[in-house]
């Protein structure tokens, strides 16, 4: 990681590294995720967030996964990306010392569902203290406007405080695969977001957007007509 990238991360709360993960790894990970749309692996059901099962099913009658929690715990192909030396080295630079994995989540944005996410801070969920955590959002497809690209608000991390979030339901609603009611997520109220300052980050497969766990960020809906996949991997200071 260059000095310019490190300075941008400290100043703006994010930076982009092109080609962090080679395509010979990103493409098999993407193919494996798309296989989950047809059949789930024999993991615990809480590993999967699914689209509203009353509205969205595959040919086998199974709900369609949208998020996959901690896949690196289950299969070597995911673990190879989570532990890739390029990723670990970048995290050590950004966090200023030895690091350890905090969590990982793979995303499968279905071509038939927009699935927009809204501005939030990861530490609202994770409770990591300022400057101790970093998320790498790694594209597995070409992403851009209307195709799940991340939006960032530069400098939104600088106060190192959590903005009050409100609860909301996704449309369509998301559920845990183990059943039960739809779950709510959290977002920063629209009235507090200055969208004129937003920076959208087009990425190619293997490119990574790194951002602090206090940086305000969101994701574009998927209007591309194609499935779009990404892998979010968070580290913390050891």
CSV table of C-alpha atoms in Angstrom, one decimal:
chain,number,residue,atom,x,y,z
A,1,UNK,CA,0.0,0.0,0.0
A,2,UNK,CA,1.4,3.4,-1.0
A,3,UNK,CA,1.9,6.4,1.2
A,4,UNK,CA,-0.8,8.2,-0.8
A,5,UNK,CA,-3.3,5.4,0.0
A,6,UNK,CA,-2.4,5.4,3.7
A,7,UNK,CA,-2.8,9.2,3.8
A,8,UNK,CA,-6.2,9.0,2.1
A,9,UNK,CA,-7.4,6.3,4.5
A,10,UNK,CA,-6.5,8.5,7.5
A,11,UNK,CA,-7.9,11.7,5.9
A,12,UNK,CA,-11.1,10.4,4.2
A,13,UNK,CA,-11.7,7.1,6.1
A,14,UNK,CA,-11.3,4.9,3.0
A,15,UNK,CA,-9.0,4.0,0.2
A,16,UNK,CA,-9.0,1.7,-2.8
A,17,UNK,CA,-6.4,-0.9,-3.8
A,18,UNK,CA,-6.6,-2.2,-7.3
A,19,UNK,CA,-5.9,-5.8,-8.0
A,20,UNK,CA,-5.4,-6.7,-4.3
A,21,UNK,CA,-6.7,-10.3,-4.9
A,22,UNK,CA,-5.7,-12.1,-8.2
A,23,UNK,CA,-8.6,-13.1,-10.4
A,24,UNK,CA,-7.5,-16.8,-10.3
A,25,UNK,CA,-8.9,-16.7,-6.8
A,26,UNK,CA,-11.8,-14.2,-7.1
A,27,UNK,CA,-13.4,-16.1,-9.9
A,28,UNK,CA,-13.6,-19.5,-8.2
A,29,UNK,CA,-15.0,-17.8,-5.1
A,30,UNK,CA,-17.7,-16.1,-7.2
A,31,UNK,CA,-18.6,-19.4,-8.9
A,32,UNK,CA,-18.9,-21.1,-5.5
A,33,UNK,CA,-21.3,-18.4,-4.2
A,34,UNK,CA,-23.5,-18.6,-7.3
A,35,UNK,CA,-23.8,-22.4,-6.6
A,36,UNK,CA,-25.5,-21.5,-3.4
A,37,UNK,CA,-28.4,-20.1,-5.4
A,38,UNK,CA,-29.1,-23.6,-6.5
A,39,UNK,CA,-28.3,-25.6,-3.4
A,40,UNK,CA,-27.0,-24.7,0.0
A,41,UNK,CA,-24.0,-26.5,1.6
A,42,UNK,CA,-24.6,-28.4,4.8
A,43,UNK,CA,-23.8,-25.6,7.2
A,44,UNK,CA,-25.7,-24.2,10.1
A,45,UNK,CA,-28.8,-22.3,8.8
A,46,UNK,CA,-27.8,-19.2,10.7
A,47,UNK,CA,-24.9,-18.9,8.2
A,48,UNK,CA,-27.4,-17.6,5.6
A,49,UNK,CA,-29.4,-14.5,5.2
A,50,UNK,CA,-32.2,-15.1,2.6
A,51,UNK,CA,-34.6,-13.1,0.6
A,52,UNK,CA,-38.3,-13.3,1.7
A,53,UNK,CA,-39.0,-17.0,1.3
A,54,UNK,CA,-42.6,-16.4,0.6
A,55,UNK,CA,-41.7,-14.5,-2.6
A,56,UNK,CA,-38.3,-15.8,-3.7
A,57,UNK,CA,-37.4,-19.5,-4.2
A,58,UNK,CA,-35.1,-21.5,-6.5
A,59,UNK,CA,-36.1,-24.5,-8.6
A,60,UNK,CA,-35.7,-26.8,-5.6
A,61,UNK,CA,-38.1,-24.7,-3.4
A,62,UNK,CA,-35.2,-23.3,-1.3
A,63,UNK,CA,-35.0,-19.7,-0.3
A,64,UNK,CA,-32.4,-17.6,-2.1
A,65,UNK,CA,-29.4,-16.6,-0.1
A,66,UNK,CA,-28.4,-12.9,0.0
A,67,UNK,CA,-25.7,-12.9,2.6
A,68,UNK,CA,-23.4,-15.7,3.8
A,69,UNK,CA,-21.9,-15.3,7.3
A,70,UNK,CA,-18.4,-16.6,8.1
A,71,UNK,CA,-17.9,-18.8,5.0
A,72,UNK,CA,-14.1,-19.0,5.7
A,73,UNK,CA,-14.9,-21.2,8.7
A,74,UNK,CA,-16.4,-23.8,6.4
A,75,UNK,CA,-14.5,-24.0,3.1
A,76,UNK,CA,-10.8,-23.5,2.1
A,77,UNK,CA,-11.7,-21.5,-1.0
A,78,UNK,CA,-13.1,-18.7,1.2
A,79,UNK,CA,-10.3,-19.1,3.8
A,80,UNK,CA,-7.7,-18.5,1.0
A,81,UNK,CA,-9.2,-15.1,0.3
A,82,UNK,CA,-9.6,-14.1,4.0
A,83,UNK,CA,-6.0,-15.1,4.8
A,84,UNK,CA,-4.5,-13.8,1.5
A,85,UNK,CA,-1.1,-12.3,2.3
A,86,UNK,CA,-1.9,-9.1,0.3
A,87,UNK,CA,-5.0,-8.5,2.4
A,88,UNK,CA,-3.2,-9.2,5.7
A,89,UNK,CA,-0.3,-7.0,4.8
A,90,UNK,CA,-2.6,-4.1,3.9
A,91,UNK,CA,-4.5,-4.5,7.1
A,92,UNK,CA,-1.3,-4.4,9.2
A,93,UNK,CA,-0.3,-1.2,7.4
A,94,UNK,CA,-3.7,0.5,7.9
A,95,UNK,CA,-4.2,-0.6,11.6
A,96,UNK,CA,-0.5,-0.1,12.5
A,97,UNK,CA,0.4,-3.5,13.9
A,98,UNK,CA,-0.4,-7.1,14.1
A,99,UNK,CA,-4.0,-8.0,13.2
A,100,UNK,CA,-6.5,-10.8,13.5
A,101,UNK,CA,-9.7,-11.6,11.7
A,102,UNK,CA,-12.9,-10.1,13.1
A,103,UNK,CA,-15.5,-11.4,10.7
A,104,UNK,CA,-16.3,-12.2,7.1
A,105,UNK,CA,-19.4,-12.0,5.0
A,106,UNK,CA,-20.0,-12.9,1.3
A,107,UNK,CA,-22.7,-11.1,-0.6
A,108,UNK,CA,-24.9,-12.5,-3.4
A,109,UNK,CA,-26.9,-9.6,-4.9
A,110,UNK,CA,-29.5,-11.4,-7.1
A,111,UNK,CA,-30.2,-10.0,-10.5
A,112,UNK,CA,-34.0,-9.9,-9.9
A,113,UNK,CA,-33.8,-7.9,-6.7
A,114,UNK,CA,-32.5,-4.3,-6.3
A,115,UNK,CA,-31.4,-4.7,-2.7
A,116,UNK,CA,-30.1,-1.2,-1.9
A,117,UNK,CA,-28.4,-0.6,1.4
A,118,UNK,CA,-28.2,2.7,3.3
A,119,UNK,CA,-25.6,4.7,5.0
A,120,UNK,CA,-24.4,3.2,8.3
A,121,UNK,CA,-21.3,2.7,10.4
A,122,UNK,CA,-20.0,-0.8,11.0
A,123,UNK,CA,-19.2,-0.2,14.6
A,124,UNK,CA,-22.9,0.5,15.3
A,125,UNK,CA,-23.2,-3.3,14.9
A,126,UNK,CA,-19.7,-4.4,15.8
A,127,UNK,CA,-18.8,-2.2,18.8
A,128,UNK,CA,-15.2,-2.0,17.9
A,129,UNK,CA,-13.4,1.0,19.3
A,130,UNK,CA,-12.1,3.8,17.1
A,131,UNK,CA,-9.1,3.0,14.9
A,132,UNK,CA,-9.1,-0.7,15.9
A,133,UNK,CA,-11.0,-2.1,13.0
A,134,UNK,CA,-11.0,-2.0,9.2
A,135,UNK,CA,-13.3,-3.5,6.6
A,136,UNK,CA,-12.1,-4.6,3.1
A,137,UNK,CA,-15.0,-4.9,0.6
A,138,UNK,CA,-13.6,-6.9,-2.3
A,139,UNK,CA,-15.4,-7.0,-5.6
A,140,UNK,CA,-16.0,-10.3,-7.3
A,141,UNK,CA,-17.7,-8.8,-10.3
A,142,UNK,CA,-17.4,-5.4,-12.0
A,143,UNK,CA,-19.4,-3.0,-9.8
A,144,UNK,CA,-20.5,0.6,-10.5
A,145,UNK,CA,-23.5,2.9,-10.5
A,146,UNK,CA,-26.7,0.7,-10.3
A,147,UNK,CA,-24.5,-2.3,-9.8
A,148,UNK,CA,-23.8,-2.6,-6.0
A,149,UNK,CA,-20.9,-0.2,-5.9
A,150,UNK,CA,-20.1,1.3,-2.5
A,151,UNK,CA,-20.8,4.9,-1.7
A,152,UNK,CA,-18.6,6.7,0.8
A,153,UNK,CA,-18.8,10.0,2.6
A,154,UNK,CA,-15.2,11.2,2.9
A,155,UNK,CA,-14.1,12.4,6.4
A,156,UNK,CA,-17.3,11.0,8.1
A,157,UNK,CA,-15.1,9.0,10.5
A,158,UNK,CA,-13.1,11.9,11.8
A,159,UNK,CA,-15.0,12.6,15.0
A,160,UNK,CA,-14.7,8.9,15.9
A,161,UNK,CA,-18.3,8.9,17.2
A,162,UNK,CA,-21.3,6.8,16.3
A,163,UNK,CA,-24.2,8.6,14.8
A,164,UNK,CA,-27.7,7.5,16.1
A,165,UNK,CA,-29.1,5.0,13.6
A,166,UNK,CA,-32.8,4.1,13.0
A,167,UNK,CA,-34.2,0.7,12.4
A,168,UNK,CA,-35.7,-0.3,9.0
A,169,UNK,CA,-36.8,-3.4,7.1
A,170,UNK,CA,-35.3,-4.1,3.7
A,171,UNK,CA,-37.6,-4.4,0.7
A,172,UNK,CA,-37.8,-7.2,0.0
A,173,UNK,CA,-37.4,-8.3,3.6
A,174,UNK,CA,-34.4,-10.4,4.7
A,175,UNK,CA,-34.7,-13.4,6.9
A,176,UNK,CA,-32.4,-15.8,8.7
A,177,UNK,CA,-32.5,-19.2,6.9
A,178,UNK,CA,-33.3,-20.8,10.3
A,179,UNK,CA,-36.8,-19.2,10.1
A,180,UNK,CA,-38.7,-16.7,12.2
A,181,UNK,CA,-39.7,-13.1,11.4
A,182,UNK,CA,-37.9,-10.7,9.1
A,183,UNK,CA,-35.1,-8.9,10.8
A,184,UNK,CA,-34.4,-5.2,10.9
A,185,UNK,CA,-31.2,-3.4,10.1
A,186,UNK,CA,-29.9,0.0,11.0
A,187,UNK,CA,-29.2,3.1,9.0
A,188,UNK,CA,-28.3,6.8,9.5
A,189,UNK,CA,-31.4,8.9,8.9
A,190,UNK,CA,-31.6,10.4,5.4
A,191,UNK,CA,-32.0,13.8,6.9
A,192,UNK,CA,-28.4,13.6,8.3
A,193,UNK,CA,-26.8,12.5,5.0
A,194,UNK,CA,-25.3,15.1,2.6
A,195,UNK,CA,-25.5,13.1,-0.6
A,196,UNK,CA,-23.7,15.9,-2.5
A,197,UNK,CA,-20.5,14.8,-0.9
A,198,UNK,CA,-20.8,11.1,-1.8
A,199,UNK,CA,-18.0,9.3,-3.6
A,200,UNK,CA,-19.1,6.2,-5.6
A,201,UNK,CA,-16.4,3.5,-6.0
A,202,UNK,CA,-16.5,1.5,-9.2
A,203,UNK,CA,-14.4,-1.6,-8.8
A,204,UNK,CA,-13.2,-4.6,-10.9
A,205,UNK,CA,-12.9,-8.2,-9.6
A,206,UNK,CA,-10.1,-8.3,-7.0
A,207,UNK,CA,-10.2,-4.6,-6.3
A,208,UNK,CA,-10.7,-3.7,-2.6
A,209,UNK,CA,-12.2,-0.8,-0.8
A,210,UNK,CA,-10.8,-0.4,2.7
A,211,UNK,CA,-12.6,1.7,5.2
A,212,UNK,CA,-12.7,2.3,8.9
A,213,UNK,CA,-15.4,0.9,11.1
A,214,UNK,CA,-16.7,4.4,11.7
A,215,UNK,CA,-16.8,5.6,8.0
A,216,UNK,CA,-20.3,6.2,6.7
A,217,UNK,CA,-20.9,3.9,3.7
A,218,UNK,CA,-23.7,2.3,1.7
A,219,UNK,CA,-24.2,0.1,-1.4
A,220,UNK,CA,-25.9,0.8,-4.7
A,221,UNK,CA,-28.9,-1.4,-5.7
A,222,UNK,CA,-28.4,-4.0,-8.4
A,223,UNK,CA,-30.1,-2.9,-11.5
A,224,UNK,CA,-27.6,-4.5,-13.8
A,225,UNK,CA,-29.7,-7.6,-14.8
A,226,UNK,CA,-26.8,-9.8,-13.6
A,227,UNK,CA,-25.9,-11.4,-10.3
A,228,UNK,CA,-23.3,-9.4,-8.5
A,229,UNK,CA,-21.1,-10.8,-5.7
A,230,UNK,CA,-18.7,-9.3,-3.2
A,231,UNK,CA,-16.8,-10.3,-0.1
A,232,UNK,CA,-16.6,-8.1,3.0
A,233,UNK,CA,-13.7,-9.1,5.3
A,234,UNK,CA,-13.1,-7.2,8.6
A,235,UNK,CA,-9.9,-7.3,10.6
A,236,UNK,CA,-9.0,-5.8,14.0
A,237,UNK,CA,-5.8,-5.0,15.9
A,238,UNK,CA,-4.6,-8.1,17.5
